[in-house]
């Protein structure tokens, strides 16, 4: 694996500000997309329209007792960020194997899904695992629960849940795309190696990799078309890529077919509403045709499938493309856990741009190492 800052020996102030805006945009955008889609997840398009009107869902609605509630997709995404930061910190010890560090991070998420009280929880395992709101159980997919419930780590040779085709691994993979100093093939490889901790089907793992590569291009400042084409090129070198490649090609074809519509979104979905390639196709299509974030996310969640997954994927893409200031303020104001998302986004940006000032052989910040322990 390459270094997260490989190829960037120094960051200018403007570069740092742009990167932080895209990191915030990615994580907040994914979270608001997740929160927008969660209330209608699994409903048919007709049922959504019956409940919310002829235009379908147009803004945050109640789920889990509140507006702006997130699902396990956002929980796992935050633990992906936590794992990437701690992988960087652990490099100081001479240990560098991000898939293992990410598995440890996902196991920390798994621990939040147990039934226990605050006084029973560990308080020495970094700050993210101490956030009370993350202990809510929010419709986690079965593969994530079963794949991460023990210490055994899935590998490419021996993946967990080899029949799991859903988008559970893809929705947590946006942070891999924020490793802007990596080459796209390495980004795809890391996303795939971390997907198999829970989702071992080639469609699921390669969708996670393709999504990370598309977002990686956006985080570097490329447009959607260029980023999708780069993902197609990276996918083409991987065995078993055809279903994911076909899904991305269908998304591009739908853009050329005419005005955006819910009917085109429905047509892009896989025959199984939970399949990962179809979810990615919907997200990419909606990001490509949207004039703004609101339009893109509304289009991404009004369909007869996993609206939380497609909302999260599309929101992360649009956030990486446009930065945090393009996100709808009224939706952000109601977002559950917004402070935590912002805090870890800024920590990630600081680690990736100024890591040597925070930890290393010459000096270390005790506060930083308490937040992101090496162990």
mmCIF file of C-alpha atoms in Angstrom:
data_model
loop_
_atom_site.group_PDB
_atom_site.id
_atom_site.type_symbol
_atom_site.label_atom_id
_atom_site.label_comp_id
_atom_site.label_asym_id
_atom_site.label_seq_id
_atom_site.Cartn_x
_atom_site.Cartn_y
_atom_site.Cartn_z
ATOM 1 C CA UNK A 1 0.000 0.000 0.000
ATOM 2 C CA UNK A 2 1.183 3.514 -0.759
ATOM 3 C CA UNK A 3 1.260 6.411 1.656
ATOM 4 C CA UNK A 4 -1.851 8.525 1.940
ATOM 5 C CA UNK A 5 0.243 11.578 1.181
ATOM 6 C CA UNK A 6 2.448 9.946 -1.416
ATOM 7 C CA UNK A 7 3.247 12.457 -4.119
ATOM 8 C CA UNK A 8 2.429 15.420 -1.856
ATOM 9 C CA UNK A 9 5.498 16.515 0.047
ATOM 10 C CA UNK A 10 3.888 19.815 1.017
ATOM 11 C CA UNK A 11 0.389 21.248 1.025
ATOM 12 C CA UNK A 12 -0.266 24.909 0.334
ATOM 13 C CA UNK A 13 -2.888 26.723 2.375
ATOM 14 C CA UNK A 14 -5.372 26.874 -0.495
ATOM 15 C CA UNK A 15 -4.853 23.167 -1.187
ATOM 16 C CA UNK A 16 -5.495 22.349 2.459
ATOM 17 C CA UNK A 17 -8.673 24.424 2.522
ATOM 18 C CA UNK A 18 -9.989 22.848 -0.673
ATOM 19 C CA UNK A 19 -9.190 19.349 0.580
ATOM 20 C CA UNK A 20 -10.888 19.960 3.918
ATOM 21 C CA UNK A 21 -13.981 21.284 2.131
ATOM 22 C CA UNK A 22 -14.169 18.150 -0.016
ATOM 23 C CA UNK A 23 -13.629 15.869 2.986
ATOM 24 C CA UNK A 24 -16.393 17.646 4.880
ATOM 25 C CA UNK A 25 -18.581 17.601 1.791
ATOM 26 C CA UNK A 26 -18.054 13.876 1.299
ATOM 27 C CA UNK A 27 -18.837 12.849 4.865
ATOM 28 C CA UNK A 28 -21.669 15.313 5.455
ATOM 29 C CA UNK A 29 -23.103 14.712 1.981
ATOM 30 C CA UNK A 30 -23.128 10.968 2.505
ATOM 31 C CA UNK A 31 -24.775 11.419 5.890
ATOM 32 C CA UNK A 32 -27.565 13.708 4.660
ATOM 33 C CA UNK A 33 -28.211 11.387 1.712
ATOM 34 C CA UNK A 34 -28.401 8.470 4.116
ATOM 35 C CA UNK A 35 -30.738 10.412 6.424
ATOM 36 C CA UNK A 36 -32.947 11.499 3.517
ATOM 37 C CA UNK A 37 -33.325 7.957 2.206
ATOM 38 C CA UNK A 38 -33.693 6.134 5.523
ATOM 39 C CA UNK A 39 -37.427 6.893 6.050
ATOM 40 C CA UNK A 40 -38.356 5.374 2.662
ATOM 41 C CA UNK A 41 -35.836 2.555 2.493
ATOM 42 C CA UNK A 42 -37.437 -0.519 0.963
ATOM 43 C CA UNK A 43 -40.714 1.188 0.037
ATOM 44 C CA UNK A 44 -41.982 0.995 -3.529
ATOM 45 C CA UNK A 45 -42.039 4.204 -5.530
ATOM 46 C CA UNK A 46 -45.845 4.094 -5.472
ATOM 47 C CA UNK A 47 -45.814 3.744 -1.685
ATOM 48 C CA UNK A 48 -43.392 6.683 -1.342
ATOM 49 C CA UNK A 49 -45.679 8.857 -3.469
ATOM 50 C CA UNK A 50 -48.747 7.750 -1.578
ATOM 51 C CA UNK A 51 -47.135 8.753 1.710
ATOM 52 C CA UNK A 52 -45.287 11.918 0.645
ATOM 53 C CA UNK A 53 -47.200 13.225 -2.359
ATOM 54 C CA UNK A 54 -46.903 12.993 -6.163
ATOM 55 C CA UNK A 55 -43.330 14.298 -6.140
ATOM 56 C CA UNK A 56 -42.280 11.708 -3.606
ATOM 57 C CA UNK A 57 -39.989 12.519 -0.703
ATOM 58 C CA UNK A 58 -38.622 16.054 -1.097
ATOM 59 C CA UNK A 59 -36.995 16.696 2.287
ATOM 60 C CA UNK A 60 -36.076 15.131 5.629
ATOM 61 C CA UNK A 61 -38.787 12.959 7.175
ATOM 62 C CA UNK A 62 -39.225 11.044 10.412
ATOM 63 C CA UNK A 63 -37.241 7.879 11.006
ATOM 64 C CA UNK A 64 -36.088 6.340 14.278
ATOM 65 C CA UNK A 65 -38.128 8.940 16.144
ATOM 66 C CA UNK A 66 -36.632 12.075 14.565
ATOM 67 C CA UNK A 67 -35.891 13.927 11.350
ATOM 68 C CA UNK A 68 -32.357 13.621 10.021
ATOM 69 C CA UNK A 69 -31.683 10.222 11.574
ATOM 70 C CA UNK A 70 -28.819 8.321 9.979
ATOM 71 C CA UNK A 71 -28.465 4.580 9.396
ATOM 72 C CA UNK A 72 -25.628 2.123 9.893
ATOM 73 C CA UNK A 73 -24.181 3.362 6.571
ATOM 74 C CA UNK A 74 -23.033 6.593 8.215
ATOM 75 C CA UNK A 75 -21.925 4.821 11.385
ATOM 76 C CA UNK A 76 -19.656 2.515 9.406
ATOM 77 C CA UNK A 77 -18.352 5.354 7.242
ATOM 78 C CA UNK A 78 -17.183 7.206 10.355
ATOM 79 C CA UNK A 79 -15.397 4.092 11.578
ATOM 80 C CA UNK A 80 -13.735 3.819 8.151
ATOM 81 C CA UNK A 81 -12.323 7.310 8.694
ATOM 82 C CA UNK A 82 -11.228 6.363 12.206
ATOM 83 C CA UNK A 83 -9.452 3.289 10.848
ATOM 84 C CA UNK A 84 -7.631 5.240 8.141
ATOM 85 C CA UNK A 85 -6.361 7.823 10.613
ATOM 86 C CA UNK A 86 -5.174 5.124 12.987
ATOM 87 C CA UNK A 87 -3.454 3.289 10.131
ATOM 88 C CA UNK A 88 -1.425 6.442 9.497
ATOM 89 C CA UNK A 89 -0.593 6.785 13.186
ATOM 90 C CA UNK A 90 0.473 3.132 13.402
ATOM 91 C CA UNK A 91 3.014 3.645 10.612
ATOM 92 C CA UNK A 92 5.269 5.179 13.268
ATOM 93 C CA UNK A 93 5.613 1.705 14.803
ATOM 94 C CA UNK A 94 6.753 0.205 11.502
ATOM 95 C CA UNK A 95 3.407 -1.537 11.018
ATOM 96 C CA UNK A 96 1.589 -0.673 7.783
ATOM 97 C CA UNK A 97 -1.323 -2.849 6.788
ATOM 98 C CA UNK A 98 -4.475 -0.732 6.363
ATOM 99 C CA UNK A 99 -6.864 -3.684 5.771
ATOM 100 C CA UNK A 100 -6.029 -4.945 9.269
ATOM 101 C CA UNK A 101 -6.461 -1.486 10.791
ATOM 102 C CA UNK A 102 -9.804 -1.111 9.042
ATOM 103 C CA UNK A 103 -10.918 -4.505 10.291
ATOM 104 C CA UNK A 104 -10.126 -3.376 13.819
ATOM 105 C CA UNK A 105 -12.155 -0.211 13.186
ATOM 106 C CA UNK A 106 -15.137 -2.164 11.909
ATOM 107 C CA UNK A 107 -14.912 -4.422 14.936
ATOM 108 C CA UNK A 108 -15.172 -1.284 17.081
ATOM 109 C CA UNK A 109 -18.384 -0.462 15.219
ATOM 110 C CA UNK A 110 -19.607 -4.024 15.771
ATOM 111 C CA UNK A 111 -19.115 -3.548 19.501
ATOM 112 C CA UNK A 112 -21.498 -0.570 19.428
ATOM 113 C CA UNK A 113 -24.264 -2.888 18.246
ATOM 114 C CA UNK A 114 -24.297 -4.922 21.464
ATOM 115 C CA UNK A 115 -26.819 -4.476 24.240
ATOM 116 C CA UNK A 116 -24.985 -2.815 27.100
ATOM 117 C CA UNK A 117 -25.014 0.355 29.122
ATOM 118 C CA UNK A 118 -22.615 3.327 29.061
ATOM 119 C CA UNK A 119 -20.862 2.175 32.226
ATOM 120 C CA UNK A 120 -19.935 -1.111 30.550
ATOM 121 C CA UNK A 121 -18.246 0.412 27.528
ATOM 122 C CA UNK A 122 -14.520 0.831 27.118
ATOM 123 C CA UNK A 123 -13.282 4.406 27.305
ATOM 124 C CA UNK A 124 -9.679 3.786 26.287
ATOM 125 C CA UNK A 125 -10.221 2.951 22.616
ATOM 126 C CA UNK A 126 -10.248 6.362 20.985
ATOM 127 C CA UNK A 127 -12.808 9.119 21.016
ATOM 128 C CA UNK A 128 -15.149 7.907 18.256
ATOM 129 C CA UNK A 129 -16.131 4.761 20.146
ATOM 130 C CA UNK A 130 -17.173 6.987 23.061
ATOM 131 C CA UNK A 131 -19.837 8.859 21.074
ATOM 132 C CA UNK A 132 -23.116 7.895 22.692
ATOM 133 C CA UNK A 133 -25.299 8.440 19.616
ATOM 134 C CA UNK A 134 -23.357 5.842 17.611
ATOM 135 C CA UNK A 135 -24.562 3.037 19.881
ATOM 136 C CA UNK A 136 -28.045 3.074 18.358
ATOM 137 C CA UNK A 137 -28.805 0.071 16.148
ATOM 138 C CA UNK A 138 -29.876 1.486 12.787
ATOM 139 C CA UNK A 139 -30.877 -1.274 10.382
ATOM 140 C CA UNK A 140 -27.405 -2.774 9.806
ATOM 141 C CA UNK A 141 -27.262 -5.200 6.909
ATOM 142 C CA UNK A 142 -26.940 -8.833 7.859
ATOM 143 C CA UNK A 143 -23.568 -9.304 6.147
ATOM 144 C CA UNK A 144 -21.958 -6.515 8.175
ATOM 145 C CA UNK A 145 -23.300 -7.932 11.420
ATOM 146 C CA UNK A 146 -22.199 -11.502 10.729
ATOM 147 C CA UNK A 147 -18.937 -10.684 8.984
ATOM 148 C CA UNK A 148 -17.670 -8.417 11.742
ATOM 149 C CA UNK A 149 -18.849 -10.306 14.801
ATOM 150 C CA UNK A 150 -15.581 -12.199 15.381
ATOM 151 C CA UNK A 151 -11.849 -11.581 15.147
ATOM 152 C CA UNK A 152 -11.384 -13.526 11.901
ATOM 153 C CA UNK A 153 -10.521 -11.110 9.094
ATOM 154 C CA UNK A 154 -11.880 -11.664 5.610
ATOM 155 C CA UNK A 155 -9.290 -11.771 2.819
ATOM 156 C CA UNK A 156 -9.422 -11.972 -0.952
ATOM 157 C CA UNK A 157 -8.517 -15.650 -0.685
ATOM 158 C CA UNK A 158 -11.073 -16.295 2.080
ATOM 159 C CA UNK A 159 -13.741 -13.562 2.039
ATOM 160 C CA UNK A 160 -16.538 -13.282 4.562
ATOM 161 C CA UNK A 161 -20.082 -13.856 3.283
ATOM 162 C CA UNK A 162 -19.149 -14.756 -0.319
ATOM 163 C CA UNK A 163 -22.798 -14.588 -1.386
ATOM 164 C CA UNK A 164 -23.467 -11.075 -0.023
ATOM 165 C CA UNK A 165 -24.216 -8.804 -3.011
ATOM 166 C CA UNK A 166 -25.760 -5.798 -1.246
ATOM 167 C CA UNK A 167 -24.304 -2.306 -1.010
ATOM 168 C CA UNK A 168 -23.309 -2.533 2.659
ATOM 169 C CA UNK A 169 -19.581 -2.471 1.887
ATOM 170 C CA UNK A 170 -19.909 0.247 -0.765
ATOM 171 C CA UNK A 171 -21.699 2.747 1.459
ATOM 172 C CA UNK A 172 -18.869 2.749 3.999
ATOM 173 C CA UNK A 173 -16.140 3.124 1.352
ATOM 174 C CA UNK A 174 -16.268 6.831 0.525
ATOM 175 C CA UNK A 175 -13.272 7.664 2.795
ATOM 176 C CA UNK A 176 -10.966 5.500 0.677
ATOM 177 C CA UNK A 177 -11.583 7.915 -2.177
ATOM 178 C CA UNK A 178 -10.254 10.749 -0.021
ATOM 179 C CA UNK A 179 -6.741 9.264 -0.120
ATOM 180 C CA UNK A 180 -5.871 11.777 -2.830
ATOM 181 C CA UNK A 181 -2.147 10.974 -2.842
ATOM 182 C CA UNK A 182 -2.791 7.360 -3.837
ATOM 183 C CA UNK A 183 -3.090 6.053 -7.366
ATOM 184 C CA UNK A 184 -6.594 4.909 -8.400
ATOM 185 C CA UNK A 185 -5.615 1.242 -8.624
ATOM 186 C CA UNK A 186 -4.405 1.315 -5.014
ATOM 187 C CA UNK A 187 -7.602 3.039 -3.886
ATOM 188 C CA UNK A 188 -9.641 0.322 -5.578
ATOM 189 C CA UNK A 189 -7.455 -2.399 -4.072
ATOM 190 C CA UNK A 190 -7.813 -1.076 -0.523
ATOM 191 C CA UNK A 191 -11.587 -0.689 -0.841
ATOM 192 C CA UNK A 192 -11.870 -4.243 -2.153
ATOM 193 C CA UNK A 193 -9.636 -5.692 0.568
ATOM 194 C CA UNK A 194 -11.746 -3.966 3.224
ATOM 195 C CA UNK A 195 -15.071 -4.909 1.616
ATOM 196 C CA UNK A 196 -14.299 -8.619 1.995
ATOM 197 C CA UNK A 197 -14.348 -8.255 5.776
ATOM 198 C CA UNK A 198 -18.119 -8.582 5.395
ATOM 199 C CA UNK A 199 -19.147 -8.708 1.709
ATOM 200 C CA UNK A 200 -17.310 -11.354 -0.256
ATOM 201 C CA UNK A 201 -19.310 -11.457 -3.489
ATOM 202 C CA UNK A 202 -17.334 -9.962 -6.427
ATOM 203 C CA UNK A 203 -20.189 -7.580 -7.251
ATOM 204 C CA UNK A 204 -20.198 -6.162 -3.727
ATOM 205 C CA UNK A 205 -16.436 -5.798 -3.355
ATOM 206 C CA UNK A 206 -15.860 -4.369 -6.843
ATOM 207 C CA UNK A 207 -18.744 -1.928 -6.428
ATOM 208 C CA UNK A 208 -17.042 -0.669 -3.275
ATOM 209 C CA UNK A 209 -13.795 -0.281 -5.204
ATOM 210 C CA UNK A 210 -15.417 1.444 -8.182
ATOM 211 C CA UNK A 211 -17.286 3.882 -5.931
ATOM 212 C CA UNK A 212 -14.061 4.772 -4.115
ATOM 213 C CA UNK A 213 -12.268 5.436 -7.416
ATOM 214 C CA UNK A 214 -15.057 7.671 -8.732
ATOM 215 C CA UNK A 215 -15.002 9.677 -5.515
ATOM 216 C CA UNK A 216 -11.196 9.766 -5.595
ATOM 217 C CA UNK A 217 -11.303 11.574 -8.945
ATOM 218 C CA UNK A 218 -13.793 14.104 -7.599
ATOM 219 C CA UNK A 219 -11.696 14.708 -4.487
ATOM 220 C CA UNK A 220 -8.748 15.441 -6.770
ATOM 221 C CA UNK A 221 -10.798 18.035 -8.659
ATOM 222 C CA UNK A 222 -11.913 16.063 -11.717
ATOM 223 C CA UNK A 223 -15.486 16.131 -13.000
ATOM 224 C CA UNK A 224 -17.947 13.245 -12.847
ATOM 225 C CA UNK A 225 -17.419 12.049 -16.419
ATOM 226 C CA UNK A 226 -13.644 11.839 -16.079
ATOM 227 C CA UNK A 227 -13.930 10.148 -12.682
ATOM 228 C CA UNK A 228 -16.369 7.510 -13.939
ATOM 229 C CA UNK A 229 -14.199 6.757 -16.964
ATOM 230 C CA UNK A 230 -11.185 6.315 -14.701
ATOM 231 C CA UNK A 231 -13.153 3.896 -12.537
ATOM 232 C CA UNK A 232 -14.157 1.931 -15.633
ATOM 233 C CA UNK A 233 -10.507 1.688 -16.631
ATOM 234 C CA UNK A 234 -9.474 0.451 -13.194
ATOM 235 C CA UNK A 235 -12.352 -2.040 -13.101
ATOM 236 C CA UNK A 236 -11.467 -3.445 -16.495
ATOM 237 C CA UNK A 237 -8.266 -4.884 -15.067
ATOM 238 C CA UNK A 238 -10.151 -6.892 -12.427
ATOM 239 C CA UNK A 239 -11.669 -10.356 -12.897
ATOM 240 C CA UNK A 240 -15.414 -10.441 -12.387
ATOM 241 C CA UNK A 241 -15.839 -6.750 -13.167
ATOM 242 C CA UNK A 242 -18.517 -7.025 -15.849
ATOM 243 C CA UNK A 243 -21.682 -6.527 -13.711
ATOM 244 C CA UNK A 244 -20.220 -3.388 -12.138
ATOM 245 C CA UNK A 245 -18.874 -2.132 -15.458
ATOM 246 C CA UNK A 246 -22.266 -2.724 -17.052
ATOM 247 C CA UNK A 247 -23.993 -0.810 -14.252
ATOM 248 C CA UNK A 248 -21.746 2.223 -14.729
ATOM 249 C CA UNK A 249 -22.180 2.091 -18.502
ATOM 250 C CA UNK A 250 -25.947 1.950 -18.051
ATOM 251 C CA UNK A 251 -25.772 5.024 -15.813
ATOM 252 C CA UNK A 252 -23.869 6.900 -18.520
ATOM 253 C CA UNK A 253 -26.363 5.734 -21.125
ATOM 254 C CA UNK A 254 -29.296 6.927 -19.035
ATOM 255 C CA UNK A 255 -27.768 10.421 -18.914
ATOM 256 C CA UNK A 256 -27.823 10.546 -22.691
ATOM 257 C CA UNK A 257 -31.360 9.164 -22.921
ATOM 258 C CA UNK A 258 -33.180 12.358 -21.969
ATOM 259 C CA UNK A 259 -34.453 14.388 -19.032
ATOM 260 C CA UNK A 260 -33.851 12.997 -15.529
ATOM 261 C CA UNK A 261 -36.791 11.075 -14.133
ATOM 262 C CA UNK A 262 -37.776 8.571 -11.468
ATOM 263 C CA UNK A 263 -38.553 6.123 -14.271
ATOM 264 C CA UNK A 264 -34.928 6.183 -15.414
ATOM 265 C CA UNK A 265 -33.787 5.614 -11.831
ATOM 266 C CA UNK A 266 -36.128 2.638 -11.514
ATOM 267 C CA UNK A 267 -34.778 1.197 -14.768
ATOM 268 C CA UNK A 268 -31.197 1.421 -13.479
ATOM 269 C CA UNK A 269 -31.840 -0.642 -10.396
ATOM 270 C CA UNK A 270 -30.730 -4.242 -10.416
ATOM 271 C CA UNK A 271 -33.397 -6.947 -10.457
ATOM 272 C CA UNK A 272 -32.579 -7.295 -6.771
ATOM 273 C CA UNK A 273 -33.291 -3.993 -5.021
ATOM 274 C CA UNK A 274 -30.389 -4.635 -2.644
ATOM 275 C CA UNK A 275 -27.664 -5.427 -5.225
ATOM 276 C CA UNK A 276 -24.580 -3.203 -5.048
ATOM 277 C CA UNK A 277 -24.006 -2.468 -8.785
ATOM 278 C CA UNK A 278 -27.560 -1.177 -9.199
ATOM 279 C CA UNK A 279 -27.199 1.102 -6.176
ATOM 280 C CA UNK A 280 -23.977 2.549 -7.601
ATOM 281 C CA UNK A 281 -25.603 3.060 -11.009
ATOM 282 C CA UNK A 282 -28.444 5.034 -9.422
ATOM 283 C CA UNK A 283 -26.041 7.178 -7.387
ATOM 284 C CA UNK A 284 -23.756 7.946 -10.322
ATOM 285 C CA UNK A 285 -26.672 8.749 -12.621
ATOM 286 C CA UNK A 286 -28.254 11.112 -10.090
ATOM 287 C CA UNK A 287 -24.944 12.865 -9.461
ATOM 288 C CA UNK A 288 -24.348 13.266 -13.194
ATOM 289 C CA UNK A 289 -27.745 14.774 -14.039
ATOM 290 C CA UNK A 290 -28.334 16.950 -10.976
ATOM 291 C CA UNK A 291 -28.137 20.719 -11.124
ATOM 292 C CA UNK A 292 -27.647 20.917 -7.361
ATOM 293 C CA UNK A 293 -27.346 18.653 -4.345
ATOM 294 C CA UNK A 294 -31.033 18.823 -3.427
ATOM 295 C CA UNK A 295 -32.158 17.709 -6.871
ATOM 296 C CA UNK A 296 -29.605 14.906 -6.999
ATOM 297 C CA UNK A 297 -30.512 13.512 -3.593
ATOM 298 C CA UNK A 298 -34.255 13.724 -4.165
ATOM 299 C CA UNK A 299 -33.831 11.776 -7.379
ATOM 300 C CA UNK A 300 -31.536 9.265 -5.660
ATOM 301 C CA UNK A 301 -33.962 8.264 -2.899
ATOM 302 C CA UNK A 302 -37.291 8.146 -4.758
ATOM 303 C CA UNK A 303 -37.280 4.585 -6.074
ATOM 304 C CA UNK A 304 -38.289 1.084 -5.051
ATOM 305 C CA UNK A 305 -35.029 -0.008 -3.488
ATOM 306 C CA UNK A 306 -32.519 0.738 -0.753
ATOM 307 C CA UNK A 307 -32.984 4.490 -0.683
ATOM 308 C CA UNK A 308 -30.616 4.924 2.271
ATOM 309 C CA UNK A 309 -27.764 3.301 0.329
ATOM 310 C CA UNK A 310 -28.348 5.223 -2.909
ATOM 311 C CA UNK A 311 -28.794 8.456 -0.976
ATOM 312 C CA UNK A 312 -25.553 7.909 0.935
ATOM 313 C CA UNK A 313 -23.591 7.042 -2.212
ATOM 314 C CA UNK A 314 -24.957 9.969 -4.210
ATOM 315 C CA UNK A 315 -24.550 12.425 -1.340
ATOM 316 C CA UNK A 316 -20.903 11.496 -0.881
ATOM 317 C CA UNK A 317 -20.227 11.943 -4.606
ATOM 318 C CA UNK A 318 -21.929 15.336 -4.737
ATOM 319 C CA UNK A 319 -20.212 16.453 -1.539
ATOM 320 C CA UNK A 320 -16.799 15.504 -2.908
ATOM 321 C CA UNK A 321 -17.587 17.233 -6.190
ATOM 322 C CA UNK A 322 -18.909 20.522 -4.808
ATOM 323 C CA UNK A 323 -17.567 20.752 -1.252
ATOM 324 C CA UNK A 324 -19.423 21.364 1.977
ATOM 325 C CA UNK A 325 -20.865 24.795 1.081
ATOM 326 C CA UNK A 326 -23.060 23.265 -1.635
ATOM 327 C CA UNK A 327 -24.959 21.070 0.845
ATOM 328 C CA UNK A 328 -28.501 22.152 1.829
ATOM 329 C CA UNK A 329 -28.180 24.105 5.106
ATOM 330 C CA UNK A 330 -31.673 23.241 6.322
ATOM 331 C CA UNK A 331 -30.989 19.530 5.873
ATOM 332 C CA UNK A 332 -27.629 19.821 7.621
ATOM 333 C CA UNK A 333 -29.236 21.644 10.538
ATOM 334 C CA UNK A 334 -31.348 18.579 11.300
ATOM 335 C CA UNK A 335 -28.656 15.968 10.677
ATOM 336 C CA UNK A 336 -28.083 13.577 13.550
ATOM 337 C CA UNK A 337 -24.487 13.589 14.771
ATOM 338 C CA UNK A 338 -23.446 16.537 12.613
ATOM 339 C CA UNK A 339 -20.878 17.701 15.164
ATOM 340 C CA UNK A 340 -19.185 14.301 15.238
ATOM 341 C CA UNK A 341 -19.115 14.089 11.443
ATOM 342 C CA UNK A 342 -17.513 17.520 11.198
ATOM 343 C CA UNK A 343 -15.006 16.732 13.926
ATOM 344 C CA UNK A 344 -13.746 13.513 12.371
ATOM 345 C CA UNK A 345 -13.729 15.103 8.902
ATOM 346 C CA UNK A 346 -11.421 17.834 10.157
ATOM 347 C CA UNK A 347 -9.272 15.295 11.995
ATOM 348 C CA UNK A 348 -8.900 13.287 8.773
ATOM 349 C CA UNK A 349 -7.963 16.380 6.775
ATOM 350 C CA UNK A 350 -5.437 17.398 9.431
ATOM 351 C CA UNK A 351 -3.895 13.916 9.591
ATOM 352 C CA UNK A 352 -3.534 13.665 5.825
ATOM 353 C CA UNK A 353 -2.045 17.131 5.406
ATOM 354 C CA UNK A 354 -0.119 17.602 8.663
ATOM 355 C CA UNK A 355 0.362 14.141 10.124
ATOM 356 C CA UNK A 356 4.125 14.475 10.738
ATOM 357 C CA UNK A 357 3.419 17.436 13.025
ATOM 358 C CA UNK A 358 1.061 15.312 15.119
ATOM 359 C CA UNK A 359 3.049 12.118 15.567
ATOM 360 C CA UNK A 360 6.369 10.643 14.574
ATOM 361 C CA UNK A 361 9.836 9.753 15.836
ATOM 362 C CA UNK A 362 10.752 13.334 16.668
ATOM 363 C CA UNK A 363 7.541 14.525 18.323
ATOM 364 C CA UNK A 364 4.054 13.400 19.175
ATOM 365 C CA UNK A 365 0.883 15.041 20.410
ATOM 366 C CA UNK A 366 -0.421 13.147 23.470
ATOM 367 C CA UNK A 367 -3.905 14.456 22.737
ATOM 368 C CA UNK A 368 -3.838 13.087 19.207
ATOM 369 C CA UNK A 369 -2.603 9.685 20.324
ATOM 370 C CA UNK A 370 -5.372 9.560 22.931
ATOM 371 C CA UNK A 371 -7.921 10.212 20.180
ATOM 372 C CA UNK A 372 -6.322 7.715 17.779
ATOM 373 C CA UNK A 373 -4.333 5.160 19.803
ATOM 374 C CA UNK A 374 -1.662 3.100 18.096
ATOM 375 C CA UNK A 375 -2.877 -0.084 19.756
#
